[in-house]
Amino acid sequence: MHSQFVVAGIDIGGTKTSAVLCDRAGVVLGSAVVPTPAREGGMAMSNAAADLVRQLTVETGLAPVTVGVGAAGVIDQETGTVTAASESFTDWAGFPLADELEAALGLRVRVENDVNAFLHGEMSYGALAGSRDALGITLGTGVGGAIAIGGAIFTGPRGAAGEIGHTPGYSDIVCTCGQVGHLETLASGRSISARYGERTCTSELVSSEQVADRARNGDEAALAVFSDAGRALALAIASAVNLIDLQDVVIGGGVRGAWDLLEPVLMATLDDNQPVSGYSLTVRPSSLGSRAVALGAAAQAWQLADTA
Ligand SMILES: [Zn+2]
Protein backbone atom coordinates (compact mmCIF):
# COMPACT_ATOMS: atom_id res chain seq x y z
CA MET A 1 0.00 0.00 0.00
CA HIS A 2 1.08 3.56 -0.74
CA SER A 3 1.27 6.02 2.12
CA GLN A 4 -0.94 8.52 0.26
CA PHE A 5 -4.10 9.36 2.21
CA VAL A 6 -7.37 8.89 0.35
CA VAL A 7 -11.05 8.54 1.23
CA ALA A 8 -13.85 6.73 -0.57
CA GLY A 9 -16.99 8.50 -1.76
CA ILE A 10 -19.98 6.38 -2.79
CA ASP A 11 -23.11 7.40 -4.71
CA ILE A 12 -26.03 4.97 -4.27
CA GLY A 13 -28.64 6.05 -6.82
CA GLY A 14 -31.81 4.49 -8.18
CA THR A 15 -30.13 2.86 -11.16
CA LYS A 16 -26.37 3.09 -10.57
CA THR A 17 -23.98 2.84 -7.64
CA SER A 18 -20.62 4.52 -8.19
CA ALA A 19 -17.56 5.07 -6.05
CA VAL A 20 -14.42 7.19 -6.18
CA LEU A 21 -11.19 7.21 -4.25
CA CYS A 22 -9.93 10.76 -3.95
CA ASP A 23 -7.42 12.92 -2.17
CA ARG A 24 -8.14 15.96 -0.04
CA ALA A 25 -8.23 18.26 -3.08
CA GLY A 26 -10.92 16.12 -4.66
CA VAL A 27 -8.58 14.62 -7.25
CA VAL A 28 -10.08 11.28 -8.28
CA LEU A 29 -7.51 8.47 -8.15
CA GLY A 30 -9.88 5.64 -8.98
CA SER A 31 -13.54 5.22 -9.88
CA ALA A 32 -15.97 2.43 -10.67
CA VAL A 33 -19.67 1.95 -11.24
CA VAL A 34 -22.18 -0.95 -11.07
CA PRO A 35 -25.97 -1.22 -11.43
CA THR A 36 -27.78 -0.66 -8.09
CA PRO A 37 -29.51 -3.89 -7.00
CA ALA A 38 -32.43 -1.79 -5.75
CA ARG A 39 -34.93 -4.67 -5.97
CA GLU A 40 -32.73 -7.06 -3.98
CA GLY A 41 -32.87 -5.14 -0.70
CA GLY A 42 -30.68 -2.98 1.52
CA MET A 43 -28.08 -5.66 2.23
CA ALA A 44 -27.50 -6.27 -1.49
CA MET A 45 -27.10 -2.51 -2.09
CA SER A 46 -24.72 -2.19 0.85
CA ASN A 47 -22.68 -5.18 -0.35
CA ALA A 48 -22.47 -3.77 -3.89
CA ALA A 49 -21.10 -0.49 -2.45
CA ALA A 50 -18.59 -2.30 -0.22
CA ASP A 51 -17.43 -4.42 -3.16
CA LEU A 52 -16.75 -1.26 -5.20
CA VAL A 53 -14.52 0.12 -2.45
CA ARG A 54 -12.60 -3.18 -2.19
CA GLN A 55 -12.22 -3.31 -5.98
CA LEU A 56 -10.84 0.26 -6.11
CA THR A 57 -8.45 -0.48 -3.24
CA VAL A 58 -7.04 -3.45 -5.18
CA GLU A 59 -6.87 -1.52 -8.48
CA THR A 60 -5.12 1.55 -7.10
CA GLY A 61 -3.19 0.10 -4.17
CA LEU A 62 -4.69 2.91 -2.07
CA ALA A 63 -6.62 2.13 1.13
CA PRO A 64 -9.23 4.74 2.13
CA VAL A 65 -9.10 6.08 5.69
CA THR A 66 -12.85 6.79 5.88
CA VAL A 67 -15.94 6.38 3.70
CA GLY A 68 -18.70 8.82 2.78
CA VAL A 69 -21.98 7.83 1.14
CA GLY A 70 -24.61 9.87 -0.68
CA ALA A 71 -27.71 7.69 -0.84
CA ALA A 72 -31.18 8.03 -2.33
CA GLY A 73 -33.86 8.36 0.34
CA VAL A 74 -34.30 10.29 3.59
CA ILE A 75 -31.31 9.65 5.84
CA ASP A 76 -30.97 10.02 9.62
CA GLN A 77 -27.65 11.82 9.66
CA GLU A 78 -26.88 10.81 13.27
CA THR A 79 -27.19 7.07 12.73
CA GLY A 80 -26.67 6.73 8.98
CA THR A 81 -29.96 4.82 8.73
CA VAL A 82 -32.35 5.21 5.81
CA THR A 83 -35.64 6.42 7.30
CA ALA A 84 -37.77 6.74 4.14
CA ALA A 85 -37.33 5.69 0.53
CA SER A 86 -39.21 5.48 -2.74
CA GLU A 87 -41.06 2.28 -3.59
CA SER A 88 -38.50 1.43 -6.26
CA PHE A 89 -36.12 0.41 -3.43
CA THR A 90 -36.88 -2.88 -1.68
CA ASP A 91 -36.18 -3.01 2.10
CA TRP A 92 -34.32 0.31 1.99
CA ALA A 93 -36.40 2.34 4.50
CA GLY A 94 -35.15 1.31 7.94
CA PHE A 95 -31.88 -0.13 6.64
CA PRO A 96 -28.87 0.72 8.91
CA LEU A 97 -26.56 1.56 6.01
CA ALA A 98 -23.71 3.17 7.95
CA ASP A 99 -23.56 0.29 10.46
CA GLU A 100 -23.58 -2.38 7.76
CA LEU A 101 -20.90 -0.66 5.66
CA GLU A 102 -18.71 -0.10 8.73
CA ALA A 103 -18.98 -3.80 9.55
CA ALA A 104 -18.24 -4.82 5.96
CA LEU A 105 -15.26 -2.51 5.42
CA GLY A 106 -13.86 -2.05 8.92
CA LEU A 107 -13.86 1.72 8.34
CA ARG A 108 -15.81 4.64 9.76
CA VAL A 109 -18.68 5.60 7.44
CA ARG A 110 -20.84 8.72 7.19
CA VAL A 111 -24.07 8.64 5.18
CA GLU A 112 -26.09 11.56 3.86
CA ASN A 113 -28.90 12.05 1.36
CA ASP A 114 -27.69 12.09 -2.24
CA VAL A 115 -28.94 15.60 -3.03
CA ASN A 116 -27.21 16.93 0.09
CA ALA A 117 -24.07 15.16 -1.09
CA PHE A 118 -24.48 16.75 -4.54
CA LEU A 119 -24.52 20.25 -3.01
CA HIS A 120 -21.66 19.33 -0.69
CA GLY A 121 -19.63 18.18 -3.70
CA GLU A 122 -20.27 21.30 -5.77
CA MET A 123 -19.41 23.52 -2.76
CA SER A 124 -16.24 21.56 -2.03
CA TYR A 125 -14.80 20.92 -5.47
CA GLY A 126 -17.19 22.23 -8.13
CA ALA A 127 -19.25 25.14 -9.45
CA LEU A 128 -19.83 26.66 -5.98
CA ALA A 129 -16.34 26.15 -4.52
CA GLY A 130 -15.94 28.64 -1.68
CA SER A 131 -19.67 29.29 -1.27
CA ARG A 132 -21.13 29.01 2.25
CA ASP A 133 -24.85 29.76 1.77
CA ALA A 134 -26.34 27.94 -1.15
CA LEU A 135 -29.25 26.09 -2.70
CA GLY A 136 -28.65 22.94 -4.74
CA ILE A 137 -31.28 21.56 -7.11
CA THR A 138 -31.08 18.28 -9.00
CA LEU A 139 -33.27 17.84 -12.06
CA GLY A 140 -33.30 14.09 -12.54
CA THR A 141 -36.15 11.61 -12.68
CA GLY A 142 -37.58 13.80 -9.90
CA VAL A 143 -36.56 17.20 -8.56
CA GLY A 144 -34.33 17.20 -5.47
CA GLY A 145 -33.12 20.09 -3.33
CA ALA A 146 -30.56 20.82 -0.63
CA ILE A 147 -29.68 23.86 1.46
CA ALA A 148 -26.36 24.92 2.97
CA ILE A 149 -26.18 27.62 5.64
CA GLY A 150 -22.89 28.92 6.96
CA GLY A 151 -20.96 26.22 5.14
CA ALA A 152 -22.96 23.30 6.57
CA ILE A 153 -25.78 21.35 4.99
CA PHE A 154 -29.07 22.12 6.75
CA THR A 155 -30.92 18.81 6.99
CA GLY A 156 -33.89 19.83 9.14
CA PRO A 157 -35.11 17.88 12.19
CA ARG A 158 -36.23 14.91 10.09
CA GLY A 159 -33.58 15.04 7.37
CA ALA A 160 -36.05 16.33 4.78
CA ALA A 161 -35.05 20.00 4.41
CA GLY A 162 -34.70 21.36 0.89
CA GLU A 163 -37.52 19.40 -0.76
CA ILE A 164 -38.10 22.18 -3.28
CA GLY A 165 -39.44 19.72 -5.87
CA HIS A 166 -42.58 19.24 -3.78
CA THR A 167 -43.46 22.88 -3.22
CA PRO A 168 -46.85 23.77 -4.78
CA GLY A 169 -48.34 26.36 -7.10
CA TYR A 170 -46.64 25.76 -10.44
CA SER A 171 -49.28 23.80 -12.36
CA ASP A 172 -52.54 21.88 -11.96
CA ILE A 173 -50.86 18.56 -12.68
CA VAL A 174 -50.74 15.65 -10.21
CA CYS A 175 -47.22 15.08 -8.88
CA THR A 176 -45.47 11.74 -8.34
CA CYS A 177 -46.15 12.23 -4.61
CA GLY A 178 -49.92 12.36 -5.24
CA GLN A 179 -50.37 16.08 -4.54
CA VAL A 180 -51.03 18.73 -7.16
CA GLY A 181 -49.00 21.45 -8.85
CA HIS A 182 -45.53 20.78 -7.49
CA LEU A 183 -42.34 22.08 -9.16
CA GLU A 184 -41.53 18.48 -10.05
CA THR A 185 -44.57 18.35 -12.39
CA LEU A 186 -42.78 20.75 -14.77
CA ALA A 187 -39.05 20.53 -14.13
CA SER A 188 -38.07 16.86 -13.72
CA GLY A 189 -36.78 14.76 -16.57
CA ARG A 190 -39.85 12.54 -16.35
CA SER A 191 -42.16 15.59 -16.42
CA ILE A 192 -40.41 17.20 -19.38
CA SER A 193 -40.99 13.98 -21.28
CA ALA A 194 -44.65 13.74 -20.13
CA ARG A 195 -45.49 17.41 -20.74
CA TYR A 196 -44.07 17.15 -24.27
CA GLY A 197 -46.20 14.05 -24.88
CA GLU A 198 -49.32 15.97 -23.80
CA ARG A 199 -48.55 19.01 -25.95
CA THR A 200 -47.94 16.90 -29.04
CA CYS A 201 -50.74 14.39 -28.30
CA THR A 202 -48.35 11.53 -28.91
CA SER A 203 -48.22 8.20 -27.13
CA GLU A 204 -44.62 7.76 -28.27
CA LEU A 205 -42.27 8.08 -25.29
CA VAL A 206 -39.86 10.94 -26.00
CA SER A 207 -37.06 11.22 -23.41
CA SER A 208 -36.15 14.58 -21.90
CA GLU A 209 -32.86 14.44 -23.86
CA GLN A 210 -34.82 13.95 -27.08
CA VAL A 211 -37.19 16.79 -26.15
CA ALA A 212 -34.09 18.97 -25.68
CA ASP A 213 -32.75 18.00 -29.09
CA ARG A 214 -36.10 18.84 -30.67
CA ALA A 215 -36.17 22.20 -28.89
CA ARG A 216 -32.72 23.01 -30.26
CA ASN A 217 -34.10 22.24 -33.72
CA GLY A 218 -36.93 24.75 -33.22
CA ASP A 219 -39.76 22.38 -32.19
CA GLU A 220 -42.33 24.78 -30.66
CA ALA A 221 -43.83 22.27 -28.22
CA ALA A 222 -40.38 21.25 -26.97
CA LEU A 223 -39.36 24.89 -26.53
CA ALA A 224 -42.57 25.57 -24.57
CA VAL A 225 -41.90 22.62 -22.25
CA PHE A 226 -38.42 23.93 -21.40
CA SER A 227 -39.75 27.47 -21.06
CA ASP A 228 -42.32 26.23 -18.50
CA ALA A 229 -39.63 24.27 -16.66
CA GLY A 230 -37.19 27.19 -16.55
CA ARG A 231 -39.83 29.65 -15.38
CA ALA A 232 -41.09 27.35 -12.60
CA LEU A 233 -37.53 26.68 -11.52
CA ALA A 234 -36.77 30.40 -11.34
CA LEU A 235 -39.88 31.11 -9.23
CA ALA A 236 -38.97 28.30 -6.83
CA ILE A 237 -35.41 29.66 -6.59
CA ALA A 238 -36.69 33.20 -6.00
CA SER A 239 -38.89 31.99 -3.12
CA ALA A 240 -36.10 29.98 -1.51
CA VAL A 241 -33.40 32.66 -1.70
CA ASN A 242 -35.71 35.32 -0.31
CA LEU A 243 -36.76 33.06 2.54
CA ILE A 244 -33.27 32.04 3.66
CA ASP A 245 -31.08 34.86 2.22
CA LEU A 246 -29.04 32.50 0.06
CA GLN A 247 -26.33 33.77 -2.26
CA ASP A 248 -25.61 30.93 -4.66
CA VAL A 249 -27.55 28.30 -6.56
CA VAL A 250 -26.25 25.23 -8.39
CA ILE A 251 -28.34 23.10 -10.72
CA GLY A 252 -27.46 19.51 -11.59
CA GLY A 253 -29.00 16.17 -12.50
CA GLY A 254 -29.60 14.76 -15.96
CA VAL A 255 -31.68 17.73 -17.18
CA ARG A 256 -28.65 19.97 -16.52
CA GLY A 257 -27.60 18.77 -20.01
CA ALA A 258 -30.33 21.12 -21.29
CA TRP A 259 -28.90 24.14 -19.44
CA ASP A 260 -28.70 26.03 -22.76
CA LEU A 261 -32.51 25.71 -23.00
CA LEU A 262 -33.28 26.41 -19.34
CA GLU A 263 -30.93 29.32 -18.77
CA PRO A 264 -32.55 32.10 -20.90
CA VAL A 265 -36.03 31.92 -19.34
CA LEU A 266 -34.62 31.06 -15.91
CA MET A 267 -32.41 34.16 -15.86
CA ALA A 268 -35.11 36.41 -17.35
CA THR A 269 -37.60 35.28 -14.70
CA LEU A 270 -35.03 35.79 -11.94
CA ASP A 271 -34.35 39.29 -13.26
CA ASP A 272 -38.03 40.06 -12.69
CA ASN A 273 -37.97 38.49 -9.20
CA GLN A 274 -34.76 39.68 -7.58
CA PRO A 275 -33.96 39.11 -3.90
CA VAL A 276 -35.18 42.00 -1.74
CA SER A 277 -31.75 41.94 -0.09
CA GLY A 278 -30.48 43.74 -3.19
CA TYR A 279 -27.65 41.23 -3.52
CA SER A 280 -27.35 39.63 -6.90
CA LEU A 281 -27.80 35.92 -7.06
CA THR A 282 -25.33 33.50 -8.64
CA VAL A 283 -26.97 30.60 -10.50
CA ARG A 284 -24.60 28.07 -12.03
CA PRO A 285 -24.93 24.69 -13.72
CA SER A 286 -23.10 21.90 -11.87
CA SER A 287 -19.50 21.32 -12.94
CA LEU A 288 -18.81 17.87 -11.44
CA GLY A 289 -21.27 16.02 -13.69
CA SER A 290 -22.13 12.47 -12.71
CA ARG A 291 -19.42 12.47 -10.03
CA ALA A 292 -20.92 15.29 -7.92
CA VAL A 293 -22.64 13.01 -5.38
CA ALA A 294 -19.65 10.68 -4.93
CA LEU A 295 -17.30 13.67 -4.55
CA GLY A 296 -19.64 15.29 -2.02
CA ALA A 297 -19.69 12.02 -0.10
CA ALA A 298 -15.88 12.06 -0.23
CA ALA A 299 -15.87 15.60 1.18
CA GLN A 300 -18.00 14.25 4.06
CA ALA A 301 -15.51 11.42 4.50
CA TRP A 302 -12.68 13.96 4.85
CA GLN A 303 -14.65 15.76 7.56
CA LEU A 304 -15.09 12.43 9.32
CA ALA A 305 -11.35 11.71 8.99
CA ASP A 306 -10.59 15.07 10.58
CA THR A 307 -12.71 14.22 13.64
CA ALA A 308 -10.57 11.17 14.47
ZN1 LIG B 1 -44.84 16.34 -5.21
XYZ file of C-alpha atoms and ligand atoms in Angstrom:
309
model
C 0.000 0.000 0.000
C 1.084 3.561 -0.740
C 1.270 6.022 2.125
C -0.936 8.517 0.264
C -4.105 9.358 2.207
C -7.374 8.889 0.347
C -11.048 8.543 1.226
C -13.847 6.731 -0.567
C -16.993 8.505 -1.765
C -19.984 6.380 -2.787
C -23.113 7.402 -4.707
C -26.035 4.967 -4.274
C -28.641 6.051 -6.817
C -31.805 4.491 -8.180
C -30.129 2.862 -11.156
C -26.368 3.085 -10.572
C -23.985 2.842 -7.644
C -20.622 4.519 -8.194
C -17.563 5.075 -6.052
C -14.423 7.188 -6.181
C -11.188 7.212 -4.248
C -9.929 10.762 -3.945
C -7.422 12.921 -2.170
C -8.135 15.963 -0.036
C -8.232 18.259 -3.076
C -10.923 16.116 -4.663
C -8.580 14.618 -7.253
C -10.083 11.284 -8.285
C -7.508 8.468 -8.155
C -9.883 5.644 -8.980
C -13.537 5.219 -9.885
C -15.975 2.425 -10.672
C -19.670 1.954 -11.243
C -22.175 -0.954 -11.071
C -25.972 -1.216 -11.429
C -27.780 -0.658 -8.095
C -29.508 -3.894 -7.000
C -32.427 -1.790 -5.746
C -34.932 -4.668 -5.974
C -32.725 -7.061 -3.977
C -32.867 -5.142 -0.696
C -30.683 -2.984 1.521
C -28.081 -5.662 2.227
C -27.501 -6.272 -1.489
C -27.101 -2.513 -2.085
C -24.718 -2.192 0.847
C -22.680 -5.184 -0.354
C -22.473 -3.765 -3.886
C -21.103 -0.494 -2.446
C -18.591 -2.300 -0.216
C -17.429 -4.421 -3.155
C -16.750 -1.264 -5.203
C -14.520 0.122 -2.447
C -12.598 -3.181 -2.186
C -12.220 -3.306 -5.978
C -10.840 0.259 -6.106
C -8.447 -0.482 -3.240
C -7.038 -3.446 -5.181
C -6.874 -1.519 -8.478
C -5.120 1.548 -7.097
C -3.189 0.103 -4.167
C -4.692 2.914 -2.074
C -6.617 2.134 1.128
C -9.231 4.743 2.131
C -9.103 6.081 5.694
C -12.847 6.790 5.882
C -15.938 6.377 3.703
C -18.705 8.816 2.781
C -21.977 7.834 1.138
C -24.606 9.875 -0.677
C -27.705 7.685 -0.838
C -31.178 8.028 -2.326
C -33.865 8.364 0.344
C -34.304 10.288 3.585
C -31.311 9.654 5.844
C -30.973 10.017 9.616
C -27.652 11.824 9.658
C -26.882 10.806 13.269
C -27.189 7.068 12.734
C -26.673 6.729 8.983
C -29.961 4.817 8.733
C -32.347 5.206 5.806
C -35.638 6.425 7.297
C -37.768 6.742 4.143
C -37.333 5.692 0.530
C -39.208 5.480 -2.741
C -41.064 2.283 -3.594
C -38.501 1.434 -6.256
C -36.125 0.413 -3.433
C -36.876 -2.879 -1.683
C -36.179 -3.007 2.096
C -34.325 0.313 1.986
C -36.395 2.337 4.504
C -35.154 1.311 7.941
C -31.881 -0.129 6.643
C -28.874 0.720 8.907
C -26.565 1.563 6.006
C -23.705 3.172 7.954
C -23.557 0.291 10.464
C -23.578 -2.380 7.759
C -20.903 -0.662 5.662
C -18.713 -0.097 8.727
C -18.983 -3.799 9.546
C -18.244 -4.817 5.957
C -15.256 -2.512 5.416
C -13.858 -2.053 8.920
C -13.860 1.716 8.343
C -15.807 4.644 9.760
C -18.682 5.596 7.444
C -20.835 8.718 7.187
C -24.072 8.642 5.181
C -26.093 11.558 3.856
C -28.902 12.052 1.363
C -27.686 12.093 -2.239
C -28.942 15.601 -3.034
C -27.213 16.927 0.094
C -24.066 15.156 -1.090
C -24.483 16.751 -4.537
C -24.517 20.248 -3.011
C -21.659 19.327 -0.686
C -19.630 18.181 -3.704
C -20.272 21.302 -5.765
C -19.412 23.524 -2.759
C -16.236 21.562 -2.027
C -14.800 20.924 -5.474
C -17.194 22.229 -8.126
C -19.248 25.136 -9.446
C -19.827 26.657 -5.977
C -16.340 26.149 -4.520
C -15.945 28.640 -1.677
C -19.670 29.289 -1.273
C -21.134 29.012 2.246
C -24.845 29.765 1.766
C -26.345 27.937 -1.150
C -29.249 26.093 -2.697
C -28.651 22.940 -4.744
C -31.275 21.564 -7.113
C -31.079 18.285 -8.997
C -33.272 17.841 -12.057
C -33.297 14.090 -12.537
C -36.154 11.606 -12.678
C -37.579 13.795 -9.896
C -36.556 17.203 -8.557
C -34.329 17.202 -5.465
C -33.122 20.085 -3.331
C -30.560 20.821 -0.635
C -29.678 23.860 1.459
C -26.362 24.919 2.969
C -26.177 27.616 5.642
C -22.888 28.919 6.965
C -20.963 26.219 5.140
C -22.956 23.301 6.571
C -25.778 21.347 4.995
C -29.068 22.118 6.750
C -30.923 18.808 6.987
C -33.887 19.826 9.141
C -35.111 17.881 12.187
C -36.233 14.907 10.087
C -33.583 15.039 7.373
C -36.051 16.330 4.783
C -35.049 20.003 4.409
C -34.696 21.359 0.890
C -37.522 19.403 -0.765
C -38.103 22.182 -3.280
C -39.438 19.718 -5.870
C -42.578 19.238 -3.776
C -43.457 22.880 -3.217
C -46.849 23.767 -4.781
C -48.339 26.364 -7.103
C -46.637 25.763 -10.441
C -49.283 23.801 -12.358
C -52.537 21.880 -11.959
C -50.861 18.561 -12.681
C -50.744 15.652 -10.210
C -47.216 15.080 -8.877
C -45.471 11.738 -8.336
C -46.147 12.228 -4.605
C -49.915 12.362 -5.238
C -50.372 16.075 -4.537
C -51.035 18.733 -7.161
C -48.999 21.454 -8.852
C -45.528 20.783 -7.487
C -42.343 22.079 -9.159
C -41.534 18.483 -10.050
C -44.571 18.346 -12.388
C -42.781 20.751 -14.767
C -39.046 20.532 -14.131
C -38.073 16.861 -13.718
C -36.778 14.756 -16.575
C -39.849 12.538 -16.349
C -42.161 15.589 -16.422
C -40.406 17.200 -19.381
C -40.992 13.983 -21.278
C -44.652 13.739 -20.129
C -45.495 17.411 -20.744
C -44.069 17.150 -24.271
C -46.205 14.054 -24.879
C -49.323 15.968 -23.800
C -48.547 19.009 -25.946
C -47.936 16.900 -29.037
C -50.737 14.391 -28.298
C -48.355 11.526 -28.909
C -48.224 8.196 -27.127
C -44.625 7.761 -28.271
C -42.271 8.078 -25.290
C -39.862 10.943 -26.003
C -37.061 11.216 -23.411
C -36.146 14.581 -21.903
C -32.858 14.439 -23.861
C -34.818 13.951 -27.083
C -37.185 16.793 -26.153
C -34.095 18.972 -25.676
C -32.749 18.002 -29.090
C -36.102 18.840 -30.674
C -36.174 22.200 -28.888
C -32.723 23.007 -30.261
C -34.102 22.244 -33.721
C -36.927 24.746 -33.218
C -39.763 22.381 -32.190
C -42.330 24.777 -30.662
C -43.825 22.266 -28.218
C -40.384 21.249 -26.971
C -39.361 24.891 -26.535
C -42.568 25.567 -24.573
C -41.897 22.620 -22.249
C -38.423 23.934 -21.400
C -39.749 27.468 -21.056
C -42.321 26.235 -18.495
C -39.627 24.270 -16.659
C -37.194 27.190 -16.551
C -39.828 29.653 -15.377
C -41.094 27.354 -12.596
C -37.528 26.677 -11.525
C -36.768 30.398 -11.339
C -39.878 31.107 -9.234
C -38.966 28.303 -6.827
C -35.412 29.661 -6.585
C -36.688 33.199 -5.999
C -38.892 31.989 -3.121
C -36.099 29.985 -1.512
C -33.398 32.660 -1.701
C -35.711 35.321 -0.308
C -36.760 33.057 2.539
C -33.268 32.042 3.657
C -31.080 34.856 2.222
C -29.041 32.499 0.063
C -26.333 33.769 -2.263
C -25.610 30.926 -4.659
C -27.553 28.296 -6.557
C -26.251 25.229 -8.391
C -28.343 23.099 -10.722
C -27.463 19.514 -11.592
C -28.996 16.173 -12.502
C -29.596 14.759 -15.959
C -31.677 17.730 -17.180
C -28.651 19.969 -16.520
C -27.599 18.773 -20.007
C -30.332 21.115 -21.293
C -28.903 24.144 -19.444
C -28.701 26.028 -22.765
C -32.507 25.712 -22.997
C -33.284 26.412 -19.339
C -30.929 29.320 -18.775
C -32.548 32.096 -20.899
C -36.035 31.915 -19.337
C -34.616 31.065 -15.906
C -32.407 34.158 -15.861
C -35.111 36.408 -17.348
C -37.597 35.279 -14.700
C -35.029 35.791 -11.942
C -34.345 39.292 -13.262
C -38.032 40.059 -12.686
C -37.969 38.489 -9.200
C -34.759 39.682 -7.578
C -33.958 39.110 -3.905
C -35.179 42.002 -1.744
C -31.753 41.943 -0.087
C -30.478 43.738 -3.193
C -27.649 41.228 -3.520
C -27.355 39.629 -6.901
C -27.795 35.915 -7.063
C -25.334 33.499 -8.640
C -26.966 30.603 -10.499
C -24.604 28.067 -12.031
C -24.931 24.688 -13.721
C -23.097 21.904 -11.872
C -19.500 21.324 -12.937
C -18.812 17.874 -11.444
C -21.267 16.016 -13.689
C -22.126 12.470 -12.715
C -19.420 12.475 -10.031
C -20.921 15.289 -7.923
C -22.642 13.009 -5.383
C -19.651 10.682 -4.933
C -17.299 13.671 -4.545
C -19.644 15.290 -2.020
C -19.693 12.015 -0.096
C -15.882 12.057 -0.226
C -15.869 15.603 1.184
C -18.002 14.253 4.061
C -15.512 11.421 4.496
C -12.679 13.959 4.851
C -14.653 15.758 7.561
C -15.086 12.429 9.322
C -11.351 11.705 8.994
C -10.588 15.072 10.584
C -12.706 14.223 13.636
C -10.567 11.167 14.468
Zn -44.844 16.341 -5.209
